[in-house]
Amino acid sequence: MTEIDFTGFLLAHRCMRREYGRLAEAACQPRNVGHQALIEEQIAVTLSVLHHHHAEEDRWLWPTLRKRAPAATPALDRLEAQHTQLDPLIATAGDASRPLPMRATVLAELQQAVNAHFDEEERVILPLSSAHISAEEWDAFGERALASIPRQYMPIVLGWVSSEATSQEWPPVRQMLPRLVRILAQVFWIPAYAKRSRRLYSQPVEEALGPGQSPTPR
């Protein structure tokens, strides 16, 4: 059996692991109306990614693993329950009728909860999936999750993901994309996201990425 490539899955987790903390800091004191609108859009986009990531797990991954690895059912039930527990935080964080500074604490709580969930999920799911799911099935799972994201969000999502990817991680993710989307991402969306990140977080995107990462992976 071909070994599963978990690059895209772990990269999606990494994107969400720290974005809500950064948004919490930005939401405390928006600089102006334009900055406020940008933060709101980033919240909406990133929460949409989190929702669709969880929805595909609930729809396919948990039922498949329960069927093939019945002994893991308690651990899988716990992970699925954590999705339900996250829902109120997600709903409140995304409620644009509430002022951003009031949601900053919720975003910080969401970051902590998401990180705890991802920690457990990676401990449980990676070995289970390696043992019970084929590489082809896993790739199709990732493609469905990506395809479920609203099209209007894709330029931001791909720029966001590429900004977190190392030069080794981006190529396999890029290969999942249609040729036209790959070109648009490389020529327009990735550079645009670098500028977006600076406007959002008031720091050079290179500092926001961390050591060894690139805003324009090849």
PDB file of C-alpha atoms in Angstrom, residues 9 53 56-57 60-61 136-146:
ATOM      1  CA  PHE A   9      -3.614  17.911   6.300  1.00  0.00           C
ATOM      2  CA  HIS A  53     -12.261  20.791   7.301  1.00  0.00           C
ATOM      3  CA  GLU A  56     -15.524  16.387   5.745  1.00  0.00           C
ATOM      4  CA  GLU A  57     -14.068  14.619   8.780  1.00  0.00           C
ATOM      5  CA  TRP A  60     -16.372  10.567   5.833  1.00  0.00           C
ATOM      6  CA  LEU A  61     -13.282  10.170   8.008  1.00  0.00           C
ATOM      7  CA  GLU A 136      -5.887   7.306  -2.894  1.00  0.00           C
ATOM      8  CA  GLU A 137      -8.749   7.572  -0.403  1.00  0.00           C
ATOM      9  CA  TRP A 138      -6.839  10.093   1.683  1.00  0.00           C
ATOM     10  CA  ASP A 139      -6.044  12.249  -1.356  1.00  0.00           C
ATOM     11  CA  ALA A 140      -9.707  12.210  -2.384  1.00  0.00           C
ATOM     12  CA  PHE A 141     -10.661  13.239   1.171  1.00  0.00           C
ATOM     13  CA  GLY A 142      -8.330  16.246   0.946  1.00  0.00           C
ATOM     14  CA  GLU A 143      -9.580  17.202  -2.504  1.00  0.00           C
ATOM     15  CA  ARG A 144     -13.210  17.129  -1.328  1.00  0.00           C
ATOM     16  CA  ALA A 145     -12.402  19.345   1.639  1.00  0.00           C
ATOM     17  CA  LEU A 146     -10.599  21.825  -0.635  1.00  0.00           C
TER      18      LEU A 146
END
